[in-house]
């Protein structure tokens, strides 16, 4: 640097380059400052609004007891029988599909197919031994059922599967 | 007042350094009983997850519920269930058809298995998470209550976090072109509900807990039972614990 | 769904980092390599490299200009690319990208400016009309090309070239770090990664210059400076030896340790990567050039110029391929297995016409050469006269 000062008369272009670099740096930082989003870095290296975005998402499935208020009978029936631990929405659809602003919006579909029961109750490798499971063919043969797409409901009531059999 | 304005005004009230307190409306039908939360302060929570492998029946209801709750695109998974079938010490067959979206079929070679079990998987919400560490733009972050999430409005879609996650929990959403992942259903848990997968599980194999809640049964289990975490050698400190996981699980 | 063997985590069957991410380190490698080559002349005073001192700098700049393209194409939201400068997360290995890249760009541009300032001014004086004004503006409206001013320029160039070496190492070593710092991936996670990337970058840079130099001289009908070529071949050989040793060291260590990772990597190398790693990268890309260059370096005294030219040309061409296949094997290879360490993709072939496909990659690779042609129109890139002068000086 000292030497550049000595040859002052011949360093005009160097100073001009430096000035341009300086201006560029200022512009870069100014633009960056303007573009930093609102709420950046308040709680860490992120935008606080991102959390708000997540919170604004409406749940699709309801609460655990979201159906209870309007369907107390079914609720009672399910919760006091073998399927007490099942979510109503497993066999029906998510609550938000059915209800909006406290009123029924769309009829609630119901999965009546044997495949639904089979998902949980078919005897396959890996299921814990204590869990009630059946080989569907054998079970139907044993109980005397005729296979069809909704065969399980012929004998079992979905809400309380061991009550009122047949 | 709509929920939207409610949330935003609550957020604006919280200046830097203050607690992020978010009011959650209770008039909603979704909030009927259960753990009803009126004001949400993320300093009052510290979440953890427990998977009880011995209880999992492999129905895949959790995967289905997650897909519906979060609109997860086809062929991508925020949670999935694996089936391990161990034939002998050398051979383990693992499968997860469509992430168990439709449950499991009968089986591959059904004979000769010495043990077989299902393992639900989801984001571990690591305390020292590599995915947040590598995000170049701060679009991945960890909340005070311990949830790792993605800011979809700032994510540039570079995919670095997807590469960095040792558990395969992240993906690039083909529609939004941003990284996405399990949020423990943050929009639900802040309203006092359980994550969708936890609610859908018919056997209580998935449990969601909060260290800061008094006598939290899940936290108690984690403290008193022999739990383990996945890939502990990576020192990511997962907040998702596994009860009864076989050595094959990783 | 791609064909898989074994069990992969369901999200892991997608190749997230595609051909574009292979291309990016390849291009920055050429940038860094060409720059270091020019620094050999400017900083370390390898006068015999004078003929390629200017072109190497311009090559570096041309490739630097297109290097971000593949990344931008790869990003899900290219319009948000500047977030990396606006809200960088410095815990991330990638956050420095904007800064390192920006600084390096400024540095190369400055160095080019001071190297070519005299030519810009001479040209401005010769031109008429708007071109004259543009060139005058580029010359910052001072036409000082006195001996003293040029001496100042030369000094600045030396400093910039000196600063540029660590900067080039940073730019490229840090690309290696992006991969090497991921503990989730055993094929990437090694502290050797940045060093391997760096040395292979220099290899690819010198190889490119050798190829370019020979082709350009053929077109211009100028004889090839054998001193310069021999020197480049020597440097190339040296850097190739280091690169190859490191690459082999990494694999051999993993194989010898027989740790958990080797179950995956051994399988990978013997199946999915058997062609691109063993045949292309190791045998055709490293061993053959190693021998060719050894012949060139050790027996150059007994060799006629055309033979020497041809041997270095072939070796350089192979090395350009070697470095590309190395990038491919790292980037794609690292995604051929699942993080479950139990499942493998059978293969991955990029589509020809897709957003991140082969066609786009080819276009991106052609652009820098077009830029080079444009630059050749504007500035005297081949300082043959200078070279002669220097040779006379030294002899």
mmCIF file of C-alpha atoms in Angstrom, chain A residues 22-159:
data_model
loop_
_atom_site.group_PDB
_atom_site.id
_atom_site.type_symbol
_atom_site.label_atom_id
_atom_site.label_comp_id
_atom_site.label_asym_id
_atom_site.label_seq_id
_atom_site.Cartn_x
_atom_site.Cartn_y
_atom_site.Cartn_z
ATOM 1 C CA UNK A 22 -17.151 0.525 -1.900
ATOM 2 C CA UNK A 23 -20.353 1.691 -3.496
ATOM 3 C CA UNK A 24 -21.204 -1.863 -4.511
ATOM 4 C CA UNK A 25 -20.679 -3.081 -0.980
ATOM 5 C CA UNK A 26 -22.964 -0.389 0.387
ATOM 6 C CA UNK A 27 -25.638 -1.211 -2.154
ATOM 7 C CA UNK A 28 -25.418 -4.924 -1.369
ATOM 8 C CA UNK A 29 -25.823 -4.333 2.343
ATOM 9 C CA UNK A 30 -28.600 -1.809 1.856
ATOM 10 C CA UNK A 31 -30.561 -4.134 -0.409
ATOM 11 C CA UNK A 32 -30.016 -6.974 1.978
ATOM 12 C CA UNK A 33 -31.259 -4.897 4.876
ATOM 13 C CA UNK A 34 -34.431 -4.019 3.025
ATOM 14 C CA UNK A 35 -35.082 -7.629 2.054
ATOM 15 C CA UNK A 36 -34.735 -9.213 5.486
ATOM 16 C CA UNK A 37 -38.218 -10.518 6.225
ATOM 17 C CA UNK A 38 -40.295 -9.315 9.123
ATOM 18 C CA UNK A 39 -39.750 -11.210 12.332
ATOM 19 C CA UNK A 40 -36.417 -12.657 11.284
ATOM 20 C CA UNK A 41 -34.134 -13.762 14.067
ATOM 21 C CA UNK A 42 -36.435 -12.928 16.977
ATOM 22 C CA UNK A 43 -36.306 -16.428 18.388
ATOM 23 C CA UNK A 44 -33.487 -17.987 16.434
ATOM 24 C CA UNK A 45 -32.343 -18.314 12.916
ATOM 25 C CA UNK A 46 -35.805 -18.251 11.417
ATOM 26 C CA UNK A 47 -38.827 -16.127 10.657
ATOM 27 C CA UNK A 48 -41.298 -15.924 13.521
ATOM 28 C CA UNK A 49 -44.117 -15.744 11.003
ATOM 29 C CA UNK A 50 -43.250 -19.272 9.899
ATOM 30 C CA UNK A 51 -44.545 -20.565 13.220
ATOM 31 C CA UNK A 52 -47.711 -18.558 12.798
ATOM 32 C CA UNK A 53 -48.115 -20.041 9.325
ATOM 33 C CA UNK A 54 -48.033 -23.499 10.837
ATOM 34 C CA UNK A 55 -50.508 -22.574 13.554
ATOM 35 C CA UNK A 56 -52.961 -21.212 11.059
ATOM 36 C CA UNK A 57 -53.331 -24.577 9.386
ATOM 37 C CA UNK A 58 -56.782 -25.936 10.177
ATOM 38 C CA UNK A 59 -56.852 -29.432 11.591
ATOM 39 C CA UNK A 60 -58.435 -31.955 9.275
ATOM 40 C CA UNK A 61 -59.128 -34.625 11.831
ATOM 41 C CA UNK A 62 -61.152 -33.576 14.835
ATOM 42 C CA UNK A 63 -60.463 -34.034 18.473
ATOM 43 C CA UNK A 64 -60.544 -37.485 19.936
ATOM 44 C CA UNK A 65 -64.056 -36.837 21.165
ATOM 45 C CA UNK A 66 -65.056 -34.590 18.310
ATOM 46 C CA UNK A 67 -68.024 -36.758 17.328
ATOM 47 C CA UNK A 68 -69.347 -37.206 20.825
ATOM 48 C CA UNK A 69 -71.463 -34.087 21.008
ATOM 49 C CA UNK A 70 -73.592 -34.923 18.013
ATOM 50 C CA UNK A 71 -73.487 -38.712 18.116
ATOM 51 C CA UNK A 72 -73.608 -39.572 21.823
ATOM 52 C CA UNK A 73 -75.248 -42.956 21.232
ATOM 53 C CA UNK A 74 -72.637 -44.196 18.802
ATOM 54 C CA UNK A 75 -69.945 -42.738 20.980
ATOM 55 C CA UNK A 76 -71.220 -44.639 23.973
ATOM 56 C CA UNK A 77 -71.562 -47.819 21.948
ATOM 57 C CA UNK A 78 -68.037 -47.676 20.612
ATOM 58 C CA UNK A 79 -66.308 -46.552 23.769
ATOM 59 C CA UNK A 80 -67.839 -49.259 25.911
ATOM 60 C CA UNK A 81 -67.102 -52.134 23.538
ATOM 61 C CA UNK A 82 -64.061 -53.775 21.988
ATOM 62 C CA UNK A 83 -63.360 -50.941 19.606
ATOM 63 C CA UNK A 84 -63.060 -48.416 22.407
ATOM 64 C CA UNK A 85 -59.526 -47.481 21.406
ATOM 65 C CA UNK A 86 -60.360 -46.807 17.775
ATOM 66 C CA UNK A 87 -60.698 -43.343 16.391
ATOM 67 C CA UNK A 88 -64.063 -42.821 14.743
ATOM 68 C CA UNK A 89 -62.232 -41.302 11.797
ATOM 69 C CA UNK A 90 -60.396 -44.550 11.053
ATOM 70 C CA UNK A 91 -63.528 -46.130 9.642
ATOM 71 C CA UNK A 92 -65.289 -42.939 8.629
ATOM 72 C CA UNK A 93 -63.637 -39.830 7.232
ATOM 73 C CA UNK A 94 -61.947 -36.925 8.984
ATOM 74 C CA UNK A 95 -64.324 -34.659 10.845
ATOM 75 C CA UNK A 96 -63.679 -31.595 8.722
ATOM 76 C CA UNK A 97 -65.017 -33.486 5.756
ATOM 77 C CA UNK A 98 -68.367 -33.931 7.514
ATOM 78 C CA UNK A 99 -68.812 -30.864 9.655
ATOM 79 C CA UNK A 100 -68.221 -27.174 9.126
ATOM 80 C CA UNK A 101 -68.988 -24.385 11.576
ATOM 81 C CA UNK A 102 -70.812 -26.751 13.868
ATOM 82 C CA UNK A 103 -73.176 -28.169 11.258
ATOM 83 C CA UNK A 104 -73.149 -31.160 9.031
ATOM 84 C CA UNK A 105 -71.639 -30.171 5.706
ATOM 85 C CA UNK A 106 -71.401 -33.430 3.803
ATOM 86 C CA UNK A 107 -72.767 -36.862 4.611
ATOM 87 C CA UNK A 108 -70.132 -38.855 6.423
ATOM 88 C CA UNK A 109 -68.896 -41.760 4.322
ATOM 89 C CA UNK A 110 -68.404 -45.081 5.992
ATOM 90 C CA UNK A 111 -65.919 -47.725 4.997
ATOM 91 C CA UNK A 112 -67.902 -50.943 5.127
ATOM 92 C CA UNK A 113 -65.540 -53.169 3.191
ATOM 93 C CA UNK A 114 -64.008 -56.277 4.680
ATOM 94 C CA UNK A 115 -60.625 -54.851 3.719
ATOM 95 C CA UNK A 116 -60.907 -52.318 6.501
ATOM 96 C CA UNK A 117 -61.365 -55.006 9.120
ATOM 97 C CA UNK A 118 -58.680 -57.101 7.441
ATOM 98 C CA UNK A 119 -56.210 -54.270 7.777
ATOM 99 C CA UNK A 120 -56.286 -54.714 11.496
ATOM 100 C CA UNK A 121 -57.554 -58.249 12.006
ATOM 101 C CA UNK A 122 -56.180 -60.437 9.235
ATOM 102 C CA UNK A 123 -53.623 -62.849 10.543
ATOM 103 C CA UNK A 124 -50.313 -61.772 9.018
ATOM 104 C CA UNK A 125 -46.713 -61.994 10.021
ATOM 105 C CA UNK A 126 -45.647 -59.425 12.558
ATOM 106 C CA UNK A 127 -48.887 -58.878 14.491
ATOM 107 C CA UNK A 128 -48.469 -59.297 18.223
ATOM 108 C CA UNK A 129 -49.799 -62.671 19.367
ATOM 109 C CA UNK A 130 -52.313 -61.306 21.853
ATOM 110 C CA UNK A 131 -54.150 -59.284 19.262
ATOM 111 C CA UNK A 132 -57.415 -60.826 18.017
ATOM 112 C CA UNK A 133 -56.793 -61.826 14.438
ATOM 113 C CA UNK A 134 -58.331 -64.293 12.040
ATOM 114 C CA UNK A 135 -57.465 -66.075 8.847
ATOM 115 C CA UNK A 136 -60.374 -64.721 6.893
ATOM 116 C CA UNK A 137 -61.104 -67.861 4.881
ATOM 117 C CA UNK A 138 -60.922 -70.102 7.912
ATOM 118 C CA UNK A 139 -62.962 -67.696 10.004
ATOM 119 C CA UNK A 140 -65.769 -67.491 7.496
ATOM 120 C CA UNK A 141 -65.781 -71.215 7.041
ATOM 121 C CA UNK A 142 -65.864 -71.777 10.752
ATOM 122 C CA UNK A 143 -68.612 -69.225 11.374
ATOM 123 C CA UNK A 144 -70.505 -70.175 8.273
ATOM 124 C CA UNK A 145 -70.279 -66.902 6.378
ATOM 125 C CA UNK A 146 -70.476 -66.361 2.640
ATOM 126 C CA UNK A 147 -67.648 -64.228 1.312
ATOM 127 C CA UNK A 148 -68.650 -60.818 -0.035
ATOM 128 C CA UNK A 149 -67.121 -57.346 -0.046
ATOM 129 C CA UNK A 150 -68.883 -56.374 3.215
ATOM 130 C CA UNK A 151 -68.998 -59.818 4.743
ATOM 131 C CA UNK A 152 -67.700 -58.916 8.194
ATOM 132 C CA UNK A 153 -70.673 -56.657 8.850
ATOM 133 C CA UNK A 154 -73.020 -59.586 8.249
ATOM 134 C CA UNK A 155 -72.269 -60.801 11.730
ATOM 135 C CA UNK A 156 -70.233 -58.097 13.459
ATOM 136 C CA UNK A 157 -71.470 -54.629 14.254
ATOM 137 C CA UNK A 158 -68.574 -52.314 13.590
ATOM 138 C CA UNK A 159 -69.102 -50.181 16.657
#
